[in-house]
Amino acid sequence: MIIVLAMCMCLLFNYAVSGIPKPDETRVLDHEMLSHVQHYQNDEHNKQYDHEAFLGEDAKTFDQLEADESRRRLGLIVDKIDGDQDGFVNLSELKSWIQYTQRRYIDDDVNRQWKTHNQNNTDTVHWDTYRKNVYGFLDELASQESDNIGDEHFSYRAMLKRDRRRWSIADRDADDQLTREEFTDFLHPEESVHMRDVVVTETIEDIDKDKDGMVSVEEYIGDMYRQAEEHEEEPDWVKHERETFSNFRDKNKNGFMDVQEVKDWITPADFDHAEAEARHLIYEADSDADEKLTKDEIIEKYDLFVGSQATDFGEALTRHDEF
């Protein structure tokens, strides 16, 4: 499974005006799309994926709470999810909630970055403004002696080139400035149909180490697993991923994933991530197997939905008035 963050739901390019991006933060799309972590790790289900899919950024807050407070807040959330107030959370309601948390994260991110790069509060952000804010430090580096420029400089240059390409694709009217809608496409290309091809291109660029335009099984595995020692035996989950590559990813059985096969992998046309996650949560928490959840069933499985480290971090973390 591709490990995409370093923000690719995604690196989402959350750069401050004065910040310098890290050269390894280049990938955009987590093909699971609902969380920054893998749904399964070493053949084990990863509950943190469910936490982030269910709560969005609030997962960070819930992770610091005592169990009783975590349950109390979860109960308040359940009341919101139960849209028809019939005392049950059904598949449709849970799916809608997961979509809402994902959309809220994207909206918050766009709002933050729009303010950062559009301090004059105009209708558009020009490429020159964005470039100066995010990559202006490269101009100063370029003026230095070449002997003083390290590998990171070239990594930043590569990121600039990638951003430039993505900016041009998001810029539908080709005026070199982005409206808020276009800026959203730029920051979150995984959410826009017309941006999907650049997501695929960026994914291949990240994984394709020999630059032949395709992804071999070793490149596919190497993106998610590094041997600690030369003769270390691969864990079972890695062996399973090799089988998955051969049986499902490499559809034409030539030993590689081409552009279309990578696209089918990371942006499957007939797979609804939010619905799949909603079904998974209902399956895990539905104690009476009626395919819907009561508040008691959800709170009984609170560790699945929100978790708790039950640790003392001093002052309680609160984010929203409803809590």
PDB file of C-alpha atoms in Angstrom:
ATOM      1  CA  MET A   1       0.000   0.000   0.000  1.00  0.00           C
ATOM      2  CA  ILE A   2       1.435   3.294  -0.972  1.00  0.00           C
ATOM      3  CA  ILE A   3       2.517   5.476   1.939  1.00  0.00           C
ATOM      4  CA  VAL A   4       1.518   8.891   0.929  1.00  0.00           C
ATOM      5  CA  LEU A   5       2.055  11.540   3.391  1.00  0.00           C
ATOM      6  CA  ALA A   6       4.706  12.648   4.375  1.00  0.00           C
ATOM      7  CA  MET A   7       0.180  15.152   3.306  1.00  0.00           C
ATOM      8  CA  CYS A   8      -0.047  12.803  -0.144  1.00  0.00           C
ATOM      9  CA  MET A   9      -4.578  12.428   1.238  1.00  0.00           C
ATOM     10  CA  CYS A  10      -1.966  13.682   0.902  1.00  0.00           C
ATOM     11  CA  LEU A  11       0.698  15.971   1.110  1.00  0.00           C
ATOM     12  CA  LEU A  12      -1.539  18.923   0.831  1.00  0.00           C
ATOM     13  CA  PHE A  13       1.241  21.497   0.570  1.00  0.00           C
ATOM     14  CA  ASN A  14       0.489  23.277   3.830  1.00  0.00           C
ATOM     15  CA  TYR A  15       3.363  25.694   3.630  1.00  0.00           C
ATOM     16  CA  ALA A  16       3.481  28.849   5.680  1.00  0.00           C
ATOM     17  CA  VAL A  17       4.756  32.054   4.099  1.00  0.00           C
ATOM     18  CA  SER A  18       8.015  31.813   5.960  1.00  0.00           C
ATOM     19  CA  GLY A  19       8.199  28.020   5.891  1.00  0.00           C
ATOM     20  CA  ILE A  20      10.484  25.891   3.760  1.00  0.00           C
ATOM     21  CA  PRO A  21       8.912  22.672   2.514  1.00  0.00           C
ATOM     22  CA  LYS A  22      10.644  19.400   3.221  1.00  0.00           C
ATOM     23  CA  PRO A  23      12.034  17.741   0.109  1.00  0.00           C
ATOM     24  CA  ASP A  24      10.462  14.374   0.900  1.00  0.00           C
ATOM     25  CA  GLU A  25       6.953  15.835   1.203  1.00  0.00           C
ATOM     26  CA  THR A  26       6.084  15.418  -2.424  1.00  0.00           C
ATOM     27  CA  ARG A  27       3.295  12.935  -2.830  1.00  0.00           C
ATOM     28  CA  VAL A  28      -0.307  14.034  -2.930  1.00  0.00           C
ATOM     29  CA  LEU A  29      -2.711  11.175  -2.858  1.00  0.00           C
ATOM     30  CA  ASP A  30      -3.319   8.568  -0.234  1.00  0.00           C
ATOM     31  CA  HIS A  31      -5.278   6.107  -2.337  1.00  0.00           C
ATOM     32  CA  GLU A  32      -7.268   5.253   0.788  1.00  0.00           C
ATOM     33  CA  MET A  33      -8.113   8.996   0.807  1.00  0.00           C
ATOM     34  CA  LEU A  34      -9.786   9.150   4.221  1.00  0.00           C
ATOM     35  CA  SER A  35      -6.714   9.103   6.434  1.00  0.00           C
ATOM     36  CA  HIS A  36      -2.992   9.802   6.501  1.00  0.00           C
ATOM     37  CA  VAL A  37      -2.202   6.320   7.781  1.00  0.00           C
ATOM     38  CA  GLN A  38      -2.542   2.887   6.236  1.00  0.00           C
ATOM     39  CA  HIS A  39      -5.734   0.942   6.973  1.00  0.00           C
ATOM     40  CA  TYR A  40      -3.747  -2.247   7.533  1.00  0.00           C
ATOM     41  CA  GLN A  41      -0.234  -2.580   8.915  1.00  0.00           C
ATOM     42  CA  ASN A  42       1.589  -5.897   9.011  1.00  0.00           C
ATOM     43  CA  ASP A  43      -1.693  -7.692   8.265  1.00  0.00           C
ATOM     44  CA  GLU A  44      -3.269  -6.050  11.315  1.00  0.00           C
ATOM     45  CA  HIS A  45      -6.189  -3.612  11.193  1.00  0.00           C
ATOM     46  CA  ASN A  46      -5.027  -0.089  12.096  1.00  0.00           C
ATOM     47  CA  LYS A  47      -7.643   1.657  14.233  1.00  0.00           C
ATOM     48  CA  GLN A  48      -5.985   5.032  13.724  1.00  0.00           C
ATOM     49  CA  TYR A  49      -7.250   4.921  10.141  1.00  0.00           C
ATOM     50  CA  ASP A  50     -10.807   4.586  11.448  1.00  0.00           C
ATOM     51  CA  HIS A  51     -10.234   7.403  13.951  1.00  0.00           C
ATOM     52  CA  GLU A  52      -9.126   9.818  11.243  1.00  0.00           C
ATOM     53  CA  ALA A  53     -11.836   8.741   8.805  1.00  0.00           C
ATOM     54  CA  PHE A  54     -14.517   9.216  11.469  1.00  0.00           C
ATOM     55  CA  LEU A  55     -13.191  12.353  13.159  1.00  0.00           C
ATOM     56  CA  GLY A  56     -10.953  14.094  10.648  1.00  0.00           C
ATOM     57  CA  GLU A  57      -8.498  16.431  12.367  1.00  0.00           C
ATOM     58  CA  ASP A  58     -10.413  16.043  15.647  1.00  0.00           C
ATOM     59  CA  ALA A  59      -8.749  12.625  15.965  1.00  0.00           C
ATOM     60  CA  LYS A  60      -5.658  14.402  17.270  1.00  0.00           C
ATOM     61  CA  THR A  61      -7.691  15.909  20.104  1.00  0.00           C
ATOM     62  CA  PHE A  62      -9.526  12.715  21.004  1.00  0.00           C
ATOM     63  CA  ASP A  63      -6.240  10.813  21.172  1.00  0.00           C
ATOM     64  CA  GLN A  64      -5.250  12.915  24.197  1.00  0.00           C
ATOM     65  CA  LEU A  65      -8.476  12.471  26.188  1.00  0.00           C
ATOM     66  CA  GLU A  66      -9.303  10.298  29.149  1.00  0.00           C
ATOM     67  CA  ALA A  67     -11.683   7.451  28.312  1.00  0.00           C
ATOM     68  CA  ASP A  68     -14.743   8.947  30.027  1.00  0.00           C
ATOM     69  CA  GLU A  69     -14.361  12.302  28.291  1.00  0.00           C
ATOM     70  CA  SER A  70     -13.761  10.569  24.979  1.00  0.00           C
ATOM     71  CA  ARG A  71     -17.019   8.629  25.401  1.00  0.00           C
ATOM     72  CA  ARG A  72     -18.927  11.759  26.371  1.00  0.00           C
ATOM     73  CA  ARG A  73     -17.811  13.652  23.273  1.00  0.00           C
ATOM     74  CA  LEU A  74     -18.477  10.644  21.075  1.00  0.00           C
ATOM     75  CA  GLY A  75     -22.062  10.602  22.335  1.00  0.00           C
ATOM     76  CA  LEU A  76     -22.524  14.200  21.239  1.00  0.00           C
ATOM     77  CA  ILE A  77     -21.186  13.345  17.798  1.00  0.00           C
ATOM     78  CA  VAL A  78     -23.538  10.370  17.484  1.00  0.00           C
ATOM     79  CA  ASP A  79     -26.496  12.692  18.113  1.00  0.00           C
ATOM     80  CA  LYS A  80     -25.347  14.782  15.155  1.00  0.00           C
ATOM     81  CA  ILE A  81     -24.836  11.795  12.864  1.00  0.00           C
ATOM     82  CA  ASP A  82     -28.351  10.495  13.548  1.00  0.00           C
ATOM     83  CA  GLY A  83     -29.972  12.918  11.147  1.00  0.00           C
ATOM     84  CA  ASP A  84     -33.534  11.630  11.388  1.00  0.00           C
ATOM     85  CA  GLN A  85     -33.261  11.292  15.188  1.00  0.00           C
ATOM     86  CA  ASP A  86     -34.671   7.756  15.184  1.00  0.00           C
ATOM     87  CA  GLY A  87     -32.102   6.523  17.667  1.00  0.00           C
ATOM     88  CA  PHE A  88     -30.052   4.643  15.071  1.00  0.00           C
ATOM     89  CA  VAL A  89     -27.081   5.443  12.855  1.00  0.00           C
ATOM     90  CA  ASN A  90     -27.561   3.756   9.502  1.00  0.00           C
ATOM     91  CA  LEU A  91     -25.150   3.299   6.617  1.00  0.00           C
ATOM     92  CA  SER A  92     -26.270   6.427   4.784  1.00  0.00           C
ATOM     93  CA  GLU A  93     -25.924   8.632   7.856  1.00  0.00           C
ATOM     94  CA  LEU A  94     -22.497   7.281   8.734  1.00  0.00           C
ATOM     95  CA  LYS A  95     -21.280   7.625   5.148  1.00  0.00           C
ATOM     96  CA  SER A  96     -22.500  11.225   5.054  1.00  0.00           C
ATOM     97  CA  TRP A  97     -20.680  11.977   8.293  1.00  0.00           C
ATOM     98  CA  ILE A  98     -17.394  10.551   7.019  1.00  0.00           C
ATOM     99  CA  GLN A  99     -17.737  12.608   3.834  1.00  0.00           C
ATOM    100  CA  TYR A 100     -18.441  15.676   5.970  1.00  0.00           C
ATOM    101  CA  THR A 101     -15.314  15.241   8.104  1.00  0.00           C
ATOM    102  CA  GLN A 102     -13.170  14.839   4.991  1.00  0.00           C
ATOM    103  CA  ARG A 103     -14.725  17.910   3.367  1.00  0.00           C
ATOM    104  CA  ARG A 104     -14.287  19.917   6.562  1.00  0.00           C
ATOM    105  CA  TYR A 105     -10.582  19.118   6.612  1.00  0.00           C
ATOM    106  CA  ILE A 106     -10.186  20.217   3.001  1.00  0.00           C
ATOM    107  CA  ASP A 107     -12.192  23.412   3.544  1.00  0.00           C
ATOM    108  CA  ASP A 108     -10.146  24.305   6.645  1.00  0.00           C
ATOM    109  CA  ASP A 109      -6.913  23.694   4.773  1.00  0.00           C
ATOM    110  CA  VAL A 110      -7.970  25.785   1.769  1.00  0.00           C
ATOM    111  CA  ASN A 111      -9.184  28.611   4.028  1.00  0.00           C
ATOM    112  CA  ARG A 112      -5.879  28.690   5.857  1.00  0.00           C
ATOM    113  CA  GLN A 113      -3.738  28.672   2.753  1.00  0.00           C
ATOM    114  CA  TRP A 114      -5.972  31.083   0.841  1.00  0.00           C
ATOM    115  CA  LYS A 115      -5.449  33.637   3.609  1.00  0.00           C
ATOM    116  CA  THR A 116      -1.727  32.968   3.602  1.00  0.00           C
ATOM    117  CA  HIS A 117      -1.288  33.503  -0.124  1.00  0.00           C
ATOM    118  CA  ASN A 118      -4.016  36.090  -0.652  1.00  0.00           C
ATOM    119  CA  GLN A 119      -3.331  38.700   1.982  1.00  0.00           C
ATOM    120  CA  ASN A 120      -4.918  41.450  -0.141  1.00  0.00           C
ATOM    121  CA  ASN A 121      -8.185  39.499  -0.174  1.00  0.00           C
ATOM    122  CA  THR A 122      -8.579  39.517  -3.950  1.00  0.00           C
ATOM    123  CA  ASP A 123     -10.506  37.033  -6.089  1.00  0.00           C
ATOM    124  CA  THR A 124      -7.405  35.197  -7.290  1.00  0.00           C
ATOM    125  CA  VAL A 125      -3.870  34.219  -6.308  1.00  0.00           C
ATOM    126  CA  HIS A 126      -1.157  34.709  -8.915  1.00  0.00           C
ATOM    127  CA  TRP A 127       1.533  32.116  -9.476  1.00  0.00           C
ATOM    128  CA  ASP A 128       4.267  34.671  -8.790  1.00  0.00           C
ATOM    129  CA  THR A 129       2.806  35.341  -5.355  1.00  0.00           C
ATOM    130  CA  TYR A 130       2.565  31.669  -4.480  1.00  0.00           C
ATOM    131  CA  ARG A 131       6.050  30.973  -5.787  1.00  0.00           C
ATOM    132  CA  LYS A 132       7.553  33.812  -3.783  1.00  0.00           C
ATOM    133  CA  ASN A 133       5.785  32.736  -0.593  1.00  0.00           C
ATOM    134  CA  VAL A 134       6.715  29.073  -0.832  1.00  0.00           C
ATOM    135  CA  TYR A 135       9.922  28.984  -2.860  1.00  0.00           C
ATOM    136  CA  GLY A 136      11.349  32.485  -2.592  1.00  0.00           C
ATOM    137  CA  PHE A 137      14.273  31.165  -0.570  1.00  0.00           C
ATOM    138  CA  LEU A 138      15.503  29.371  -3.711  1.00  0.00           C
ATOM    139  CA  ASP A 139      16.358  32.709  -5.319  1.00  0.00           C
ATOM    140  CA  GLU A 140      18.701  33.495  -2.450  1.00  0.00           C
ATOM    141  CA  LEU A 141      20.256  30.033  -2.633  1.00  0.00           C
ATOM    142  CA  ALA A 142      20.802  30.447  -6.364  1.00  0.00           C
ATOM    143  CA  SER A 143      22.815  33.577  -5.739  1.00  0.00           C
ATOM    144  CA  GLN A 144      25.252  31.694  -3.528  1.00  0.00           C
ATOM    145  CA  GLU A 145      28.326  29.860  -4.714  1.00  0.00           C
ATOM    146  CA  SER A 146      27.380  26.592  -6.367  1.00  0.00           C
ATOM    147  CA  ASP A 147      29.660  24.649  -4.009  1.00  0.00           C
ATOM    148  CA  ASN A 148      27.410  25.664  -1.128  1.00  0.00           C
ATOM    149  CA  ILE A 149      24.237  24.300  -2.681  1.00  0.00           C
ATOM    150  CA  GLY A 150      23.390  20.852  -1.336  1.00  0.00           C
ATOM    151  CA  ASP A 151      21.104  18.078  -2.498  1.00  0.00           C
ATOM    152  CA  GLU A 152      18.118  19.666  -0.759  1.00  0.00           C
ATOM    153  CA  HIS A 153      18.331  22.607  -3.149  1.00  0.00           C
ATOM    154  CA  PHE A 154      17.703  20.295  -6.081  1.00  0.00           C
ATOM    155  CA  SER A 155      14.879  18.573  -4.201  1.00  0.00           C
ATOM    156  CA  TYR A 156      13.208  21.940  -3.666  1.00  0.00           C
ATOM    157  CA  ARG A 157      13.709  22.748  -7.334  1.00  0.00           C
ATOM    158  CA  ALA A 158      11.987  19.510  -8.243  1.00  0.00           C
ATOM    159  CA  MET A 159       9.094  20.395  -5.935  1.00  0.00           C
ATOM    160  CA  LEU A 160       8.839  23.808  -7.541  1.00  0.00           C
ATOM    161  CA  LYS A 161       8.680  22.208 -10.971  1.00  0.00           C
ATOM    162  CA  ARG A 162       5.982  19.836  -9.797  1.00  0.00           C
ATOM    163  CA  ASP A 163       3.949  22.637  -8.251  1.00  0.00           C
ATOM    164  CA  ARG A 164       4.264  24.657 -11.438  1.00  0.00           C
ATOM    165  CA  ARG A 165       2.883  21.822 -13.516  1.00  0.00           C
ATOM    166  CA  ARG A 166       0.020  21.206 -11.110  1.00  0.00           C
ATOM    167  CA  TRP A 167      -0.748  24.940 -10.981  1.00  0.00           C
ATOM    168  CA  SER A 168      -1.014  25.080 -14.778  1.00  0.00           C
ATOM    169  CA  ILE A 169      -3.433  22.158 -14.848  1.00  0.00           C
ATOM    170  CA  ALA A 170      -5.591  23.651 -12.098  1.00  0.00           C
ATOM    171  CA  ASP A 171      -5.593  27.004 -13.958  1.00  0.00           C
ATOM    172  CA  ARG A 172      -8.514  26.271 -16.254  1.00  0.00           C
ATOM    173  CA  ASP A 173      -8.581  29.671 -17.984  1.00  0.00           C
ATOM    174  CA  ALA A 174      -4.771  29.761 -18.330  1.00  0.00           C
ATOM    175  CA  ASP A 175      -4.331  33.254 -16.860  1.00  0.00           C
ATOM    176  CA  ASP A 176      -1.612  32.085 -14.416  1.00  0.00           C
ATOM    177  CA  GLN A 177      -3.746  32.923 -11.419  1.00  0.00           C
ATOM    178  CA  LEU A 178      -6.134  30.707  -9.515  1.00  0.00           C
ATOM    179  CA  THR A 179      -9.603  31.396  -8.267  1.00  0.00           C
ATOM    180  CA  ARG A 180     -10.555  29.850  -4.943  1.00  0.00           C
ATOM    181  CA  GLU A 181     -12.070  26.865  -6.739  1.00  0.00           C
ATOM    182  CA  GLU A 182      -8.970  26.402  -8.881  1.00  0.00           C
ATOM    183  CA  PHE A 183      -6.770  26.831  -5.801  1.00  0.00           C
ATOM    184  CA  THR A 184      -8.700  24.013  -4.120  1.00  0.00           C
ATOM    185  CA  ASP A 185      -7.982  21.791  -7.133  1.00  0.00           C
ATOM    186  CA  PHE A 186      -4.310  22.701  -6.887  1.00  0.00           C
ATOM    187  CA  LEU A 187      -4.040  21.869  -3.189  1.00  0.00           C
ATOM    188  CA  HIS A 188      -6.274  18.788  -3.311  1.00  0.00           C
ATOM    189  CA  PRO A 189      -6.076  17.314  -6.809  1.00  0.00           C
ATOM    190  CA  GLU A 190      -7.360  13.969  -5.525  1.00  0.00           C
ATOM    191  CA  GLU A 191     -10.769  15.620  -5.089  1.00  0.00           C
ATOM    192  CA  SER A 192     -11.062  16.857  -8.680  1.00  0.00           C
ATOM    193  CA  VAL A 193     -11.769  14.598 -11.635  1.00  0.00           C
ATOM    194  CA  HIS A 194      -9.862  16.760 -14.103  1.00  0.00           C
ATOM    195  CA  MET A 195      -6.783  16.673 -11.827  1.00  0.00           C
ATOM    196  CA  ARG A 196      -6.605  12.895 -11.473  1.00  0.00           C
ATOM    197  CA  ASP A 197      -4.068  12.439 -14.268  1.00  0.00           C
ATOM    198  CA  VAL A 198      -1.524  14.678 -12.571  1.00  0.00           C
ATOM    199  CA  VAL A 199      -2.024  12.703  -9.357  1.00  0.00           C
ATOM    200  CA  VAL A 200      -1.159   9.538 -11.256  1.00  0.00           C
ATOM    201  CA  THR A 201       1.864  11.214 -12.843  1.00  0.00           C
ATOM    202  CA  GLU A 202       3.159  12.394  -9.469  1.00  0.00           C
ATOM    203  CA  THR A 203       2.662   8.958  -7.932  1.00  0.00           C
ATOM    204  CA  ILE A 204       4.651   7.285 -10.704  1.00  0.00           C
ATOM    205  CA  GLU A 205       7.410   9.870 -10.410  1.00  0.00           C
ATOM    206  CA  ASP A 206       7.727   9.131  -6.705  1.00  0.00           C
ATOM    207  CA  ILE A 207       7.813   5.344  -6.973  1.00  0.00           C
ATOM    208  CA  ASP A 208       9.530   4.852 -10.343  1.00  0.00           C
ATOM    209  CA  LYS A 209      13.149   4.883  -9.197  1.00  0.00           C
ATOM    210  CA  ASP A 210      14.683   3.832 -12.522  1.00  0.00           C
ATOM    211  CA  LYS A 211      12.581   6.409 -14.405  1.00  0.00           C
ATOM    212  CA  ASP A 212      11.339   4.043 -17.080  1.00  0.00           C
ATOM    213  CA  GLY A 213       7.792   5.338 -16.736  1.00  0.00           C
ATOM    214  CA  MET A 214       6.482   2.169 -15.102  1.00  0.00           C
ATOM    215  CA  VAL A 215       6.315   0.692 -11.600  1.00  0.00           C
ATOM    216  CA  SER A 216       7.971  -2.666 -11.042  1.00  0.00           C
ATOM    217  CA  VAL A 217       7.042  -4.974  -8.201  1.00  0.00           C
ATOM    218  CA  GLU A 218      10.266  -4.057  -6.403  1.00  0.00           C
ATOM    219  CA  GLU A 219       9.476  -0.356  -6.725  1.00  0.00           C
ATOM    220  CA  TYR A 220       5.949  -1.025  -5.523  1.00  0.00           C
ATOM    221  CA  ILE A 221       7.206  -2.914  -2.460  1.00  0.00           C
ATOM    222  CA  GLY A 222      10.096  -0.513  -1.889  1.00  0.00           C
ATOM    223  CA  ASP A 223       7.707   2.372  -1.452  1.00  0.00           C
ATOM    224  CA  MET A 224       6.198   0.763   1.652  1.00  0.00           C
ATOM    225  CA  TYR A 225       8.893  -1.504   3.064  1.00  0.00           C
ATOM    226  CA  ARG A 226      12.624  -1.234   3.697  1.00  0.00           C
ATOM    227  CA  GLN A 227      14.692  -4.214   4.777  1.00  0.00           C
ATOM    228  CA  ALA A 228      16.575  -3.511   8.009  1.00  0.00           C
ATOM    229  CA  GLU A 229      19.191  -6.098   7.097  1.00  0.00           C
ATOM    230  CA  GLU A 230      20.229  -7.573   3.792  1.00  0.00           C
ATOM    231  CA  HIS A 231      19.082 -11.135   4.530  1.00  0.00           C
ATOM    232  CA  GLU A 232      16.054 -10.221   6.611  1.00  0.00           C
ATOM    233  CA  GLU A 233      13.012 -12.321   5.756  1.00  0.00           C
ATOM    234  CA  GLU A 234      10.083 -10.316   4.472  1.00  0.00           C
ATOM    235  CA  PRO A 235       7.054 -10.239   6.758  1.00  0.00           C
ATOM    236  CA  ASP A 236       3.871 -11.939   5.622  1.00  0.00           C
ATOM    237  CA  TRP A 237       2.124  -8.682   4.770  1.00  0.00           C
ATOM    238  CA  VAL A 238       4.879  -7.842   2.275  1.00  0.00           C
ATOM    239  CA  LYS A 239       4.560 -11.262   0.671  1.00  0.00           C
ATOM    240  CA  HIS A 240       0.827 -10.627   0.434  1.00  0.00           C
ATOM    241  CA  GLU A 241       1.477  -7.289  -1.305  1.00  0.00           C
ATOM    242  CA  ARG A 242       3.705  -9.038  -3.843  1.00  0.00           C
ATOM    243  CA  GLU A 243       0.846 -11.426  -4.608  1.00  0.00           C
ATOM    244  CA  THR A 244      -1.561  -8.491  -4.841  1.00  0.00           C
ATOM    245  CA  PHE A 245       0.736  -6.806  -7.353  1.00  0.00           C
ATOM    246  CA  SER A 246       0.936  -9.915  -9.519  1.00  0.00           C
ATOM    247  CA  ASN A 247      -2.708 -10.933  -9.271  1.00  0.00           C
ATOM    248  CA  PHE A 248      -4.476  -7.582  -9.332  1.00  0.00           C
ATOM    249  CA  ARG A 249      -2.258  -4.545  -9.962  1.00  0.00           C
ATOM    250  CA  ASP A 250      -0.352  -5.863 -13.000  1.00  0.00           C
ATOM    251  CA  LYS A 251      -3.362  -6.598 -15.168  1.00  0.00           C
ATOM    252  CA  ASN A 252      -1.496  -7.362 -18.393  1.00  0.00           C
ATOM    253  CA  LYS A 253       1.021  -9.567 -16.550  1.00  0.00           C
ATOM    254  CA  ASN A 254       4.132  -7.914 -17.970  1.00  0.00           C
ATOM    255  CA  GLY A 255       5.773  -7.425 -14.585  1.00  0.00           C
ATOM    256  CA  PHE A 256       5.056  -3.697 -14.360  1.00  0.00           C
ATOM    257  CA  MET A 257       2.244  -1.265 -13.669  1.00  0.00           C
ATOM    258  CA  ASP A 258       1.833   1.177 -16.532  1.00  0.00           C
ATOM    259  CA  VAL A 259       0.053   4.533 -16.309  1.00  0.00           C
ATOM    260  CA  GLN A 260      -3.451   3.068 -16.639  1.00  0.00           C
ATOM    261  CA  GLU A 261      -2.752   0.334 -14.108  1.00  0.00           C
ATOM    262  CA  VAL A 262      -1.438   2.871 -11.591  1.00  0.00           C
ATOM    263  CA  LYS A 263      -4.549   4.966 -12.195  1.00  0.00           C
ATOM    264  CA  ASP A 264      -6.775   1.943 -11.592  1.00  0.00           C
ATOM    265  CA  TRP A 265      -4.866   1.321  -8.372  1.00  0.00           C
ATOM    266  CA  ILE A 266      -4.952   4.750  -6.743  1.00  0.00           C
ATOM    267  CA  THR A 267      -8.200   6.105  -8.213  1.00  0.00           C
ATOM    268  CA  PRO A 268     -10.455   3.061  -8.698  1.00  0.00           C
ATOM    269  CA  ALA A 269     -13.522   4.165 -10.599  1.00  0.00           C
ATOM    270  CA  ASP A 270     -16.056   1.927  -8.861  1.00  0.00           C
ATOM    271  CA  PHE A 271     -14.896   2.167  -5.235  1.00  0.00           C
ATOM    272  CA  ASP A 272     -16.512   4.474  -2.685  1.00  0.00           C
ATOM    273  CA  HIS A 273     -14.018   4.983   0.161  1.00  0.00           C
ATOM    274  CA  ALA A 274     -16.505   6.630   2.505  1.00  0.00           C
ATOM    275  CA  GLU A 275     -19.098   3.902   2.044  1.00  0.00           C
ATOM    276  CA  ALA A 276     -16.516   1.154   2.476  1.00  0.00           C
ATOM    277  CA  GLU A 277     -15.342   2.709   5.736  1.00  0.00           C
ATOM    278  CA  ALA A 278     -18.927   3.178   6.955  1.00  0.00           C
ATOM    279  CA  ARG A 279     -19.673  -0.482   6.230  1.00  0.00           C
ATOM    280  CA  HIS A 280     -16.521  -1.515   8.066  1.00  0.00           C
ATOM    281  CA  LEU A 281     -17.403   0.506  11.168  1.00  0.00           C
ATOM    282  CA  ILE A 282     -20.956  -0.875  11.239  1.00  0.00           C
ATOM    283  CA  TYR A 283     -19.670  -4.424  10.849  1.00  0.00           C
ATOM    284  CA  GLU A 284     -17.261  -3.969  13.753  1.00  0.00           C
ATOM    285  CA  ALA A 285     -19.738  -2.319  16.140  1.00  0.00           C
ATOM    286  CA  ASP A 286     -23.090  -3.878  15.203  1.00  0.00           C
ATOM    287  CA  SER A 287     -23.509  -6.308  18.130  1.00  0.00           C
ATOM    288  CA  ASP A 288     -27.072  -7.366  17.231  1.00  0.00           C
ATOM    289  CA  ALA A 289     -26.376  -7.614  13.480  1.00  0.00           C
ATOM    290  CA  ASP A 290     -29.280  -5.378  12.430  1.00  0.00           C
ATOM    291  CA  GLU A 291     -27.004  -3.385  10.078  1.00  0.00           C
ATOM    292  CA  LYS A 292     -27.417  -0.144  12.016  1.00  0.00           C
ATOM    293  CA  LEU A 293     -25.892   1.224  15.189  1.00  0.00           C
ATOM    294  CA  THR A 294     -27.358   2.516  18.414  1.00  0.00           C
ATOM    295  CA  LYS A 295     -25.527   5.089  20.491  1.00  0.00           C
ATOM    296  CA  ASP A 296     -24.773   2.375  23.052  1.00  0.00           C
ATOM    297  CA  GLU A 297     -23.198   0.151  20.392  1.00  0.00           C
ATOM    298  CA  ILE A 298     -20.994   2.987  19.179  1.00  0.00           C
ATOM    299  CA  ILE A 299     -19.914   4.041  22.668  1.00  0.00           C
ATOM    300  CA  GLU A 300     -19.256   0.405  23.577  1.00  0.00           C
ATOM    301  CA  LYS A 301     -16.763   0.395  20.709  1.00  0.00           C
ATOM    302  CA  TYR A 302     -15.506   3.915  21.412  1.00  0.00           C
ATOM    303  CA  ASP A 303     -11.889   2.817  20.970  1.00  0.00           C
ATOM    304  CA  LEU A 304     -12.709   1.863  17.368  1.00  0.00           C
ATOM    305  CA  PHE A 305     -14.314   5.209  16.608  1.00  0.00           C
ATOM    306  CA  VAL A 306     -12.209   7.679  18.605  1.00  0.00           C
ATOM    307  CA  GLY A 307      -9.669   5.857  20.763  1.00  0.00           C
ATOM    308  CA  SER A 308      -8.018   7.086  23.919  1.00  0.00           C
ATOM    309  CA  GLN A 309      -4.461   7.071  25.187  1.00  0.00           C
ATOM    310  CA  ALA A 310      -5.701   8.015  28.685  1.00  0.00           C
ATOM    311  CA  THR A 311      -2.605  10.099  29.217  1.00  0.00           C
ATOM    312  CA  ASP A 312      -2.121  13.261  31.260  1.00  0.00           C
ATOM    313  CA  PHE A 313      -1.192  16.192  29.008  1.00  0.00           C
ATOM    314  CA  GLY A 314      -2.082  18.850  31.562  1.00  0.00           C
ATOM    315  CA  GLU A 315      -4.920  21.081  30.442  1.00  0.00           C
ATOM    316  CA  ALA A 316      -7.703  19.334  28.554  1.00  0.00           C
ATOM    317  CA  LEU A 317      -7.640  19.980  24.848  1.00  0.00           C
ATOM    318  CA  THR A 318     -10.884  21.441  23.550  1.00  0.00           C
ATOM    319  CA  ARG A 319     -11.533  22.513  19.992  1.00  0.00           C
ATOM    320  CA  HIS A 320     -15.233  22.977  19.455  1.00  0.00           C
ATOM    321  CA  ASP A 321     -17.958  24.736  21.432  1.00  0.00           C
ATOM    322  CA  GLU A 322     -20.226  21.709  21.207  1.00  0.00           C
ATOM    323  CA  PHE A 323     -17.904  19.811  23.530  1.00  0.00           C
TER     324      PHE A 323
END
